[in-house]
Coordinates of C-alpha atoms in Angstrom, one line a residue:
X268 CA -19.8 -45.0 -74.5
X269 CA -20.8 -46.6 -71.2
X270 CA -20.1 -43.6 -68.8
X271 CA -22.2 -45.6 -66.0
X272 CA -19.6 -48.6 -65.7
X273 CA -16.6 -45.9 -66.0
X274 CA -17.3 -43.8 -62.9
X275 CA -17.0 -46.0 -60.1
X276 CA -13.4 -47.0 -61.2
X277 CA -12.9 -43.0 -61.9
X278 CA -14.0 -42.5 -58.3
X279 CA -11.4 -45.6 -56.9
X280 CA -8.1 -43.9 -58.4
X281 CA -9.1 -40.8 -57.7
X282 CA -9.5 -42.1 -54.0
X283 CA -6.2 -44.0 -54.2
X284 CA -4.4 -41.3 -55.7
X285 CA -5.6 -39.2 -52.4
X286 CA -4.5 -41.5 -50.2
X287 CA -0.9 -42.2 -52.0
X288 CA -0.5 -37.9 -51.8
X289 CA -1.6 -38.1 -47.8
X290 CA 1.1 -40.8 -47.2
X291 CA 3.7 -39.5 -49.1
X292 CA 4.0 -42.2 -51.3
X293 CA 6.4 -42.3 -54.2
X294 CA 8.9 -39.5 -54.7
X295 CA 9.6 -36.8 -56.7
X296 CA 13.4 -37.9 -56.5
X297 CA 12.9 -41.0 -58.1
X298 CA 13.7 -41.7 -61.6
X299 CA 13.3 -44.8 -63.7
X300 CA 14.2 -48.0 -61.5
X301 CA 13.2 -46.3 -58.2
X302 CA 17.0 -44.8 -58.7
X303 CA 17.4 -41.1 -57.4
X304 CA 18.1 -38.8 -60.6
X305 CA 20.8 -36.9 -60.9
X306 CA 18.8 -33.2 -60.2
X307 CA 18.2 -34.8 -56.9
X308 CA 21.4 -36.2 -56.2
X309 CA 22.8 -32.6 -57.3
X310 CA 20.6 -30.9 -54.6
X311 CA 21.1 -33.3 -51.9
X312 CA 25.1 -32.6 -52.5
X313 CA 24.3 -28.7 -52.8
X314 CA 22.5 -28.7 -49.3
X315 CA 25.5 -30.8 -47.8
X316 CA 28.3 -28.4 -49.5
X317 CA 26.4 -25.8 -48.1
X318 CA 26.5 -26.8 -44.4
X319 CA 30.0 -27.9 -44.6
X320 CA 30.6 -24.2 -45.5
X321 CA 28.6 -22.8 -42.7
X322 CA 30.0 -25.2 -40.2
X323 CA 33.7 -24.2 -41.1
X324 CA 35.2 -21.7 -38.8
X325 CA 31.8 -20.7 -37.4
X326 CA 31.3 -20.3 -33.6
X327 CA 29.5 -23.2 -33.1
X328 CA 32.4 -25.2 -34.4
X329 CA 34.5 -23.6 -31.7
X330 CA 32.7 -24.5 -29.3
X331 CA 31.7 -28.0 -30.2
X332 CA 35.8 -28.4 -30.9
X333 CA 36.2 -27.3 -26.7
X334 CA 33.3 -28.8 -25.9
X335 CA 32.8 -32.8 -24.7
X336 CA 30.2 -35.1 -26.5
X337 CA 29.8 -38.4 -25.7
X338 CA 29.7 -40.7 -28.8
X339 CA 29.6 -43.5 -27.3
X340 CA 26.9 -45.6 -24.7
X341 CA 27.4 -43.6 -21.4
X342 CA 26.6 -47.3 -19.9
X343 CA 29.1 -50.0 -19.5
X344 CA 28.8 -53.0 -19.0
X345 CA 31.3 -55.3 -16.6
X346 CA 34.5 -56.4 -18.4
X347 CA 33.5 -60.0 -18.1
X348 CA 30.3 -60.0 -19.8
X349 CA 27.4 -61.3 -18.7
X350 CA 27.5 -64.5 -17.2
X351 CA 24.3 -65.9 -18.0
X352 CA 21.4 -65.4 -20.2
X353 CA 19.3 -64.2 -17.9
X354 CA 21.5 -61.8 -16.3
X355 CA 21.6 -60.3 -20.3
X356 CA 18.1 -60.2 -20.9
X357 CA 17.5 -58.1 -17.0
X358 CA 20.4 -55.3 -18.9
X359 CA 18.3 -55.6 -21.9
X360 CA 15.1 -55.0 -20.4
X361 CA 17.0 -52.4 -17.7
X362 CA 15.5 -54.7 -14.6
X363 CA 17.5 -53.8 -11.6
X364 CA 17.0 -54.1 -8.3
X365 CA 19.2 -51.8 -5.4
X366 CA 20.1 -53.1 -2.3
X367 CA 22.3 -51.3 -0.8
X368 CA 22.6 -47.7 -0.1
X369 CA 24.1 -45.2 -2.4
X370 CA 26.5 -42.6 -1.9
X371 CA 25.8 -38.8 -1.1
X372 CA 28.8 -36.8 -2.4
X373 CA 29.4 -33.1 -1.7
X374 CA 31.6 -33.1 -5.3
X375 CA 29.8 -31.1 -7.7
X376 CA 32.1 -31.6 -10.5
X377 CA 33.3 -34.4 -12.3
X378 CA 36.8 -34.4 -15.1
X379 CA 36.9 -34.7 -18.8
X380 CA 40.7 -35.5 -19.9
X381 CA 42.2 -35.8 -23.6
X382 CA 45.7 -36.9 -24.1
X383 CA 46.5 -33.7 -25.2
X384 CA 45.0 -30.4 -24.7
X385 CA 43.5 -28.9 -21.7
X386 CA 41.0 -30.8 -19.4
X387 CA 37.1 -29.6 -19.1
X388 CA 35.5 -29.5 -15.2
X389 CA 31.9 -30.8 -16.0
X390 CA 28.9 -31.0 -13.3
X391 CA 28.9 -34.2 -11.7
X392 CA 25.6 -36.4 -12.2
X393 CA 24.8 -38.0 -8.5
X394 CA 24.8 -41.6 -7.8
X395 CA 21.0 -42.0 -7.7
X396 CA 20.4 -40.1 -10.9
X397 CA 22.6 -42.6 -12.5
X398 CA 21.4 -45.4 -11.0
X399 CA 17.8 -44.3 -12.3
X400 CA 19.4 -43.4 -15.7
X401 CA 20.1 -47.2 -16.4
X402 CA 17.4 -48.9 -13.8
X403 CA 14.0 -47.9 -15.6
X404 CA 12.0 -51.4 -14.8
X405 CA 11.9 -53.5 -11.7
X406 CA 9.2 -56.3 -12.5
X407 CA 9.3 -59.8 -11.9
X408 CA 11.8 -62.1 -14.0
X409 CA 15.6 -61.8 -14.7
X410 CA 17.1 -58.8 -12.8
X411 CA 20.3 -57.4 -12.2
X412 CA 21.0 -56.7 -8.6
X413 CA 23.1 -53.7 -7.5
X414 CA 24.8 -53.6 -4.1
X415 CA 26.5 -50.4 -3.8
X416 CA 28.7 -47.7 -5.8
X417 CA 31.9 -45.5 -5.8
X418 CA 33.2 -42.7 -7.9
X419 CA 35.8 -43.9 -10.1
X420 CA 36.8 -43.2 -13.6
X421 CA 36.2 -44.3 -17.0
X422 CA 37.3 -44.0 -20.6
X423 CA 34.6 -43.2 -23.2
X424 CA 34.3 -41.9 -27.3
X425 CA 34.0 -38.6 -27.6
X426 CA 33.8 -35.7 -30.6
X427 CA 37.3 -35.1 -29.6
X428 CA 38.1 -38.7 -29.5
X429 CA 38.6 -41.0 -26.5
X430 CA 38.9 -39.5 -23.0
X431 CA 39.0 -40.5 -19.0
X432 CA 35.7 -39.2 -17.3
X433 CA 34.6 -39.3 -14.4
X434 CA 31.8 -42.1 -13.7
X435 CA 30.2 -44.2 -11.0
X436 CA 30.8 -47.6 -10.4
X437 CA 28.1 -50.0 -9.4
X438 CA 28.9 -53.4 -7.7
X439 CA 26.6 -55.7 -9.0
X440 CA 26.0 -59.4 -7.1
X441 CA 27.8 -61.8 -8.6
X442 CA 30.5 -59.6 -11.2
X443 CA 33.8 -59.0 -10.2
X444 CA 33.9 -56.2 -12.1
X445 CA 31.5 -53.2 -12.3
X446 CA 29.1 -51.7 -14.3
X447 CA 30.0 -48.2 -15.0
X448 CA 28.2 -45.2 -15.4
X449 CA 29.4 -42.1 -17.0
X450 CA 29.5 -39.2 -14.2
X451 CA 29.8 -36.1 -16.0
X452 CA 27.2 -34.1 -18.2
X453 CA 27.9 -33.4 -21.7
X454 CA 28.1 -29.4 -22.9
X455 CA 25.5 -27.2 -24.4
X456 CA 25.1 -28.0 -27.9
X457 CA 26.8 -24.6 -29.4
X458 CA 23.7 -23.4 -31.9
X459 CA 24.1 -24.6 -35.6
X460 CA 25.4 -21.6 -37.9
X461 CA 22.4 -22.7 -40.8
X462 CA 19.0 -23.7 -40.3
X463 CA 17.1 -26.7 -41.0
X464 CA 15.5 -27.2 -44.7
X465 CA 12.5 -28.8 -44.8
X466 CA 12.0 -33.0 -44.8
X467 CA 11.7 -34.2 -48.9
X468 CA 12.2 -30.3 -50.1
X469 CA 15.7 -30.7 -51.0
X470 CA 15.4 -33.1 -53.8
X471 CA 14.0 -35.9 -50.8
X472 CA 16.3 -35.3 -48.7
X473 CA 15.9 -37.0 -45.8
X474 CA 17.1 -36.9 -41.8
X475 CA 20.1 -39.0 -40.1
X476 CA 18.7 -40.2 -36.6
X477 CA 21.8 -40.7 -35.3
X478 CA 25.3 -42.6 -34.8
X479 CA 24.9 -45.9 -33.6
X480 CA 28.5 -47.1 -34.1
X481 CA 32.5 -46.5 -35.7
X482 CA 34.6 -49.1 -36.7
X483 CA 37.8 -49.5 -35.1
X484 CA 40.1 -47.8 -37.8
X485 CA 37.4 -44.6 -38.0
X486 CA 37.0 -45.7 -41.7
X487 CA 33.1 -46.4 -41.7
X488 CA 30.6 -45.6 -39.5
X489 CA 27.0 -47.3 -38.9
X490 CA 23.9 -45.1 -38.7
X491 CA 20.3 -45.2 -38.1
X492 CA 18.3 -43.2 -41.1
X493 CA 14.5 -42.8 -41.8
X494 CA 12.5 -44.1 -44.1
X495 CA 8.9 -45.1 -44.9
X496 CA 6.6 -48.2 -45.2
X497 CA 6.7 -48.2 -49.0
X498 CA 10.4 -48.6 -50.4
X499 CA 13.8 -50.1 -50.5
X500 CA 15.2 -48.3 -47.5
X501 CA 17.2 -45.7 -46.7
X502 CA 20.1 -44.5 -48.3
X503 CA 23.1 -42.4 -47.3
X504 CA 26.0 -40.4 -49.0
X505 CA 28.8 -38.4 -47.3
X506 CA 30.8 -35.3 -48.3
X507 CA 34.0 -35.2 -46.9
X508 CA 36.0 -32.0 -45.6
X509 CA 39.3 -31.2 -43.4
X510 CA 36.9 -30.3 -40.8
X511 CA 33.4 -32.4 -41.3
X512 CA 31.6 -35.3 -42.4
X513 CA 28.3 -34.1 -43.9
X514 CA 26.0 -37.1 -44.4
X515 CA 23.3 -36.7 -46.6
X516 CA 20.5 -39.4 -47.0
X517 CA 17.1 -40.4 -49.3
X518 CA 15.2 -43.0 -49.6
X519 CA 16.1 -46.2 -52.5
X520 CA 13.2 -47.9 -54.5
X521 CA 10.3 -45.6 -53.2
X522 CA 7.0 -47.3 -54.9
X523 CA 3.9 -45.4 -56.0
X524 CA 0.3 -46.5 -54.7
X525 CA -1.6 -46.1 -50.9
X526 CA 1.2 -46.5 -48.7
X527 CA 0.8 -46.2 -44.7
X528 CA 2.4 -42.5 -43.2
X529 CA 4.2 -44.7 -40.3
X530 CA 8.2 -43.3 -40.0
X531 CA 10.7 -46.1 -39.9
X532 CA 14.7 -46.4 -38.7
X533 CA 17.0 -48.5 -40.2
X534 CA 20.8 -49.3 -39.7
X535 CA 23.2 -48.3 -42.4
X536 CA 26.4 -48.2 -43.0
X537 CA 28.8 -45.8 -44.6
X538 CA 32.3 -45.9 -45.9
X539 CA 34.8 -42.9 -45.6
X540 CA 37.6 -42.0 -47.6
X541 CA 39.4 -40.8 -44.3
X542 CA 39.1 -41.8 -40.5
X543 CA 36.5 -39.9 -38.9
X544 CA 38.8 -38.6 -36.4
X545 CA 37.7 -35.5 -34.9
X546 CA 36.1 -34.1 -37.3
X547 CA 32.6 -33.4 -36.9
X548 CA 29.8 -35.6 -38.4
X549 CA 26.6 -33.4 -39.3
X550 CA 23.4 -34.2 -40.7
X551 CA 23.0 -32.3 -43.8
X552 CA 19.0 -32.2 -43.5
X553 CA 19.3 -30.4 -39.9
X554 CA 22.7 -28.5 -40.1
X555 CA 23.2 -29.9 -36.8
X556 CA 25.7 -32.5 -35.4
X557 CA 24.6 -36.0 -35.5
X558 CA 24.1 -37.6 -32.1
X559 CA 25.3 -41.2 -31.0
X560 CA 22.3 -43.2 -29.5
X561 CA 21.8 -46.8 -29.5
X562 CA 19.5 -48.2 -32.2
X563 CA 17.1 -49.5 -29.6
X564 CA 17.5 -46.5 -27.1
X565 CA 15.8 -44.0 -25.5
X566 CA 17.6 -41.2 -26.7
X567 CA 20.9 -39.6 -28.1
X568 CA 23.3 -39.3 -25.5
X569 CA 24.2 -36.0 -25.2
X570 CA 20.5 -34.5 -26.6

């Protein structure tokens, strides 16, 4: 037996085998067909179950139900649309330039209003925090100029459903009609009533970045989930209650081999049996409510 020809190929698995454990390569969810099996699936379901339970009639579900959430981008753009390329590409980009002065208000509180129940008194964000919220760049090339502002009032997605906020309204050169800028700072998040399990633990369960959009009729809802470098993408189930919408996601067609540790996001969408309504969408990883936030953003709006 030539043991002198064998080692060095010994020594290469053993090497890629190290490296496939680092990145977390392949999955111990995965059947045949890069499928999850049904253990994991079970588990996954288990975990969600068990924060739907924990979530209903907690404390931290009374206060999230009195509480206001935006779930929806506190940024809106004029009515008309943009009116050129350019002009789209300075928003996209966030190149703004001020001229103009902005206003000083002594009102430290801004309105949330529901069509039913009573309305919430929320501090009031001032006009040049806002401005700076949405004007991050002002470099060279397409930009967006702002002449001046006003507090107004605007009408946004929240947890509760839609309300009337209050929000600041920039003039912008050009645009007959403003872009607005939601005034009013969102509640504490109430803390969850169970604790986070651990990333991949829970049969690969995986986390739910955050809401990045709801159809019209509240029947589906788009997300952005994580996965890694070495599979199908990401993959998301739901457990429906009166009160919630647990989603619960994994990872599809994971492969085995050395595989990069880099963390991706990826839109997905998901069908419900029921409009979302007001019930509350939680992440079944986290225990915690799952935030809106553009894909591209900085962060969830109300995080």
């Amino acid at each position: 037996m030539n043991t002198q020809a064998k080692r060095p190929v010994s020594l290469l698995l053993a090497l890629l085998l190290g490296a496939c454990l680092l990145a977390g390569c392949g999955d111990d969810q995965r059947g045949d067909g890069g499928h999850a099996n049904n253990d994991s699936l079970q588990k996954q379901e288990r975990r969600a179950r068990e924060v739907a339970d924990a979530w209903q009639g907690s404390a931290a579900a009374s206060a999230w139900s009195q509480g206001y959430y935006p779930m929806a981008d506190v940024v809106q753009t004029p009515e008309s649309g943009w009116l050129t390329e350019r002009d789209a590409r300075a928003y996209e980009s966030k190149n703004f330039v001020l001229r103009g002065k902005l206003p000083i208000t002594a009102t430290v509180r801004g309105k949330v209003e529901w069509g039913s129940g009573a309305p919430l008194s929320r501090p009031l964000m001032g006009a040049q925090k806002a401005y700076q919220s949405f004007a991050l760049n002002r470099s060279e090339g397409p930009r967006l100029t702002v002449t001046g502002a006003r507090l107004g009032e605007t009408t946004i997605t929240t947890s509760r459903g839609s309300a009337a906020v209050s929000a600041w309204l920039f003039t912008l050169e050009g645009y007959d009609t403003p872009l607005r800028r939601v005034a009013v700072t969102p509640s504490k998040l109430p803390k969850p009533p169970i604790g986070q399990a651990q990333q991949g633990s829970v049969g690969g369960l995986r986390r739910v970045a955050r809401l990045a959009g709801t159809a019209l009729d509240g029947r589906s809802i788009t997300v952005r989930a994580t996965h890694g470098a070495c599979d199908d993408g990401p993959a998301v189930k739901v457990l429906e209650t009166d009160e919630s919408v647990v989603l619960y996601a994994s990872v599809a067609g994971a492969q085995g081999g050395p595989c990069s540790t880099e963390m991706l996001e990826q839109s997905v969408k998901v069908q419900l049996r029921q409009p979302l309504g007001d019930r509350i969408l939680l992440d079944a990883l986290t225990g915690r409510p799952v935030p809106y936030g553009e894909p591209d953003g900085q962060s969830p709006s109300w995080t």
